[in-house]
Coordinates of C-alpha atoms in Angstrom, one line a residue:
M1 CA 10.3 -2.9 -2.8
G2 CA 7.2 -1.7 -1.8
R3 CA 5.8 0.3 1.4
A4 CA 5.2 3.4 2.4
D5 CA 6.9 3.2 5.3
G6 CA 9.6 1.7 4.4
T7 CA 9.3 -1.2 6.0
P8 CA 12.1 -4.1 5.6
I9 CA 10.0 -7.7 4.4
G10 CA 13.5 -10.0 4.5
S11 CA 15.7 -9.2 1.5
N12 CA 13.3 -7.3 0.0
L13 CA 14.5 -3.1 -1.2
A14 CA 11.8 -1.2 0.9
P15 CA 12.5 2.4 -0.1
T16 CA 11.3 5.3 1.7
L17 CA 8.7 7.5 -0.7
Y18 CA 7.8 10.3 1.2
S19 CA 10.8 11.9 -0.3
F20 CA 10.4 11.0 -3.3
G21 CA 7.8 13.7 -4.7
D22 CA 4.3 14.6 -5.3
R23 CA 3.1 12.3 -7.8
I24 CA 3.2 9.0 -7.3
E25 CA 4.8 8.7 -10.7
S26 CA 7.8 9.7 -9.6
W27 CA 8.0 7.8 -6.0
A28 CA 7.4 4.6 -9.4
E29 CA 10.4 5.8 -11.2
K30 CA 12.5 6.6 -7.8
A31 CA 12.6 3.7 -6.9
L32 CA 12.7 2.3 -9.8
A33 CA 15.9 3.8 -9.7
L34 CA 17.3 2.2 -6.8
T35 CA 17.8 -0.6 -8.0
T36 CA 20.0 -2.8 -11.1
A37 CA 17.9 -5.8 -11.4
E38 CA 16.6 -6.9 -13.6
R39 CA 14.0 -9.5 -13.0
L40 CA 11.1 -8.0 -9.6
I41 CA 9.1 -8.7 -7.4
V42 CA 6.9 -6.3 -6.3
V43 CA 5.2 -6.3 -3.0
G44 CA 3.2 -2.6 -1.7
C45 CA 1.2 -2.9 0.5
S46 CA -1.8 0.4 0.4
V47 CA 0.0 3.4 -1.4
G48 CA 2.4 1.6 -1.6
G49 CA 0.1 -1.0 -3.7
S50 CA -0.4 1.8 -6.0
C51 CA 3.7 2.7 -6.0
A52 CA 3.5 -0.7 -7.1
L53 CA 1.4 -0.5 -10.0
E54 CA 3.1 2.4 -11.3
V55 CA 6.3 0.8 -11.4
A56 CA 5.1 -2.1 -13.9
A57 CA 4.0 0.6 -15.5
L58 CA 7.0 1.7 -16.5
A59 CA 9.1 -1.4 -16.5
P60 CA 6.6 -4.3 -16.9
D61 CA 9.4 -6.0 -18.5
R62 CA 11.6 -6.3 -15.5
V63 CA 8.6 -6.7 -13.2
A64 CA 7.8 -10.4 -12.4
A65 CA 5.1 -10.5 -10.5
L66 CA 2.4 -8.3 -8.1
V67 CA 2.2 -8.8 -4.1
L68 CA -0.4 -6.0 -3.8
I69 CA -1.8 -5.7 0.0
G70 CA -4.7 -4.0 0.7
T71 CA -4.7 -1.0 -2.6
K72 CA -6.7 -0.6 -4.7
A73 CA -6.3 -0.8 -7.6
W74 CA -8.3 2.6 -9.1
R75 CA -8.8 5.7 -7.4
R76 CA -13.0 7.2 -7.0
L77 CA -12.6 11.5 -7.0
D78 CA -13.3 12.1 -3.3
P79 CA -12.3 16.3 -3.4
V80 CA -14.4 16.3 0.3
H81 CA -12.4 13.8 2.6
H82 CA -9.3 15.0 0.5
A83 CA -9.3 18.1 2.0
S84 CA -11.1 17.0 5.1
A85 CA -8.1 15.5 5.7
L86 CA -6.0 18.3 4.9
Q87 CA -7.6 20.2 6.5
T88 CA -7.3 17.4 9.5
L89 CA -3.9 17.3 9.5
R90 CA -3.2 21.4 9.1
E91 CA -5.1 22.2 12.4
K92 CA -5.7 19.0 14.9
G93 CA -2.5 17.7 14.7
L94 CA -0.8 14.1 13.3
E95 CA -1.9 12.7 16.6
A96 CA -5.6 14.1 15.7
A97 CA -5.5 12.0 12.3
W98 CA -4.2 8.7 13.1
C99 CA -7.1 8.0 15.3
E100 CA -9.7 10.2 13.1
F101 CA -7.9 8.1 9.5
W102 CA -5.2 4.6 10.3
K103 CA -6.2 3.5 13.9
P104 CA -10.1 2.4 13.0
L105 CA -8.5 0.9 9.8
F106 CA -5.9 -2.7 12.6
A107 CA -8.6 -5.4 13.5
N108 CA -10.2 -5.6 16.4
E109 CA -7.8 -8.8 17.3
A110 CA -4.8 -6.0 16.3
L111 CA -2.5 -6.9 19.3
P112 CA -2.0 -3.6 21.4
G113 CA 1.8 -2.9 21.3
T114 CA 1.5 -3.6 17.3
I115 CA -0.7 -1.0 16.8
E116 CA 1.1 1.7 19.7
M117 CA 4.1 0.5 16.6
A118 CA 1.8 2.4 14.6
R119 CA 1.4 5.0 15.6
R120 CA 5.3 5.7 16.6
I121 CA 6.4 5.0 13.2
T122 CA 3.4 8.0 12.3
M123 CA 4.6 10.3 14.7
R124 CA 8.3 9.7 13.8
Q125 CA 6.8 11.3 10.0
P126 CA 6.9 15.5 8.9
L127 CA 2.8 16.0 8.9
E128 CA 3.8 18.0 5.5
D129 CA 5.2 14.8 3.9
V130 CA 2.4 12.6 5.0
A131 CA -0.1 15.1 3.7
Q132 CA 2.1 15.1 1.0
G133 CA 1.2 11.1 0.5
V134 CA -2.3 11.8 1.8
T135 CA -2.8 14.5 -1.6
I136 CA -0.3 11.0 -4.0
F137 CA -2.6 9.3 -2.9
H138 CA -6.6 11.3 -3.3
T139 CA -4.2 12.1 -6.9
R140 CA -3.5 8.8 -8.3
P141 CA -4.2 7.7 -11.5
S142 CA -6.5 4.8 -12.1
R143 CA -4.2 1.3 -12.1
D144 CA -7.3 -1.1 -13.5
D145 CA -5.7 -1.1 -17.3
I146 CA -1.6 -2.7 -15.3
L147 CA -3.7 -4.9 -12.7
S148 CA -5.9 -6.6 -16.1
S149 CA -2.6 -6.3 -18.9
F150 CA 0.5 -6.8 -17.2
P151 CA 0.7 -10.4 -17.5
G152 CA 2.6 -12.0 -14.7
P153 CA 1.3 -13.1 -11.5
V154 CA -0.2 -10.9 -9.5
V155 CA -1.5 -11.2 -5.6
V156 CA -3.7 -9.2 -3.6
V157 CA -3.8 -9.6 -0.5
T158 CA -6.0 -8.4 2.1
G159 CA -7.1 -8.5 6.0
S160 CA -10.7 -10.1 6.8
E161 CA -11.1 -7.1 8.6
D162 CA -10.0 -4.1 5.5
V163 CA -12.4 -2.0 4.7
A164 CA -9.9 0.2 2.8
P165 CA -10.7 -1.4 0.0
G166 CA -11.8 -4.3 1.4
L167 CA -12.6 -8.0 0.1
E168 CA -15.0 -7.8 -1.9
T169 CA -12.7 -5.2 -4.0
S170 CA -10.0 -7.1 -2.8
R171 CA -12.1 -10.5 -4.8
K172 CA -12.1 -8.1 -7.8
Q173 CA -9.6 -7.2 -8.8
A174 CA -7.8 -10.6 -7.5
K175 CA -10.3 -12.0 -11.0
M176 CA -9.5 -9.4 -12.9
A177 CA -5.9 -10.1 -12.9
Q178 CA -5.3 -12.6 -16.0
H179 CA -2.6 -14.7 -12.9
G180 CA -4.9 -13.3 -10.1
R181 CA -4.9 -15.3 -6.7
L182 CA -6.0 -13.9 -3.7
H183 CA -5.1 -14.5 -0.1
V184 CA -7.7 -13.1 2.6
I185 CA -5.6 -13.1 6.3
P186 CA -8.4 -13.6 9.4
E187 CA -8.6 -11.5 11.9
C188 CA -6.6 -9.1 10.0
G189 CA -7.5 -5.4 9.1
H190 CA -5.8 -3.0 6.1
Y191 CA -2.0 -3.8 7.9
V192 CA -1.2 -6.7 7.2
P193 CA 2.6 -6.8 7.0
M194 CA 2.3 -5.1 11.0
E195 CA -0.4 -7.0 12.3
Q196 CA -0.3 -11.1 10.0
P197 CA 3.5 -10.8 9.3
E198 CA 4.2 -14.5 9.8
A199 CA 1.4 -15.0 6.8
I200 CA 2.6 -12.1 5.0
N201 CA 5.9 -13.3 4.8
S202 CA 5.1 -16.8 3.7
I203 CA 3.0 -15.9 1.0
I204 CA 6.1 -14.0 -0.5
R205 CA 8.0 -16.4 -0.3
Q206 CA 5.8 -18.6 -2.5
V207 CA 5.9 -16.0 -4.5
L208 CA 10.1 -16.1 -4.5
E209 CA 9.7 -19.9 -4.9
T210 CA 6.8 -19.5 -8.3
A211 CA 6.8 -16.2 -10.5

């Protein structure tokens, strides 16, 4: 289970989350309802990682491990940035928002083809879905309580050049978890599954073998 763009990793269920409601709790509830499996390894990138934490909050007895990629468990209210992002989307459109908010999160070493693929994925989304996703990100609850109390493995993954949340925050989160591990992917930004898919798939295979 995992990423907000719905891109699958291996055989994991990767639902598209935008249609699941206007709260991250709804995203998690509906994503969880898609599977009857009793032992889940939940993988999420960015806001997908926040959804993964919500799944763990809803069904701690079913979640065997968490893989959190470029995820920030706690949320700091930033109404100015929230409003600015929505204004850019609605007044300037998806292309302008992509250039301002999401494209800069790729590493300098990211392949041009990878960045273009991400841009095309973004441009296929309805603007209101993206705006809703922005609002969900900015209004999600802090889940450092789940991060610190979750009894299973918590694998925190960050690109070495990720600035959102960045290496220091990722390191703190790995230490906060009872069974936390940190993986730093070199020459990689925020979007590890797109920038370094072989690296993240290797990490997930390790988790599948040991969780």
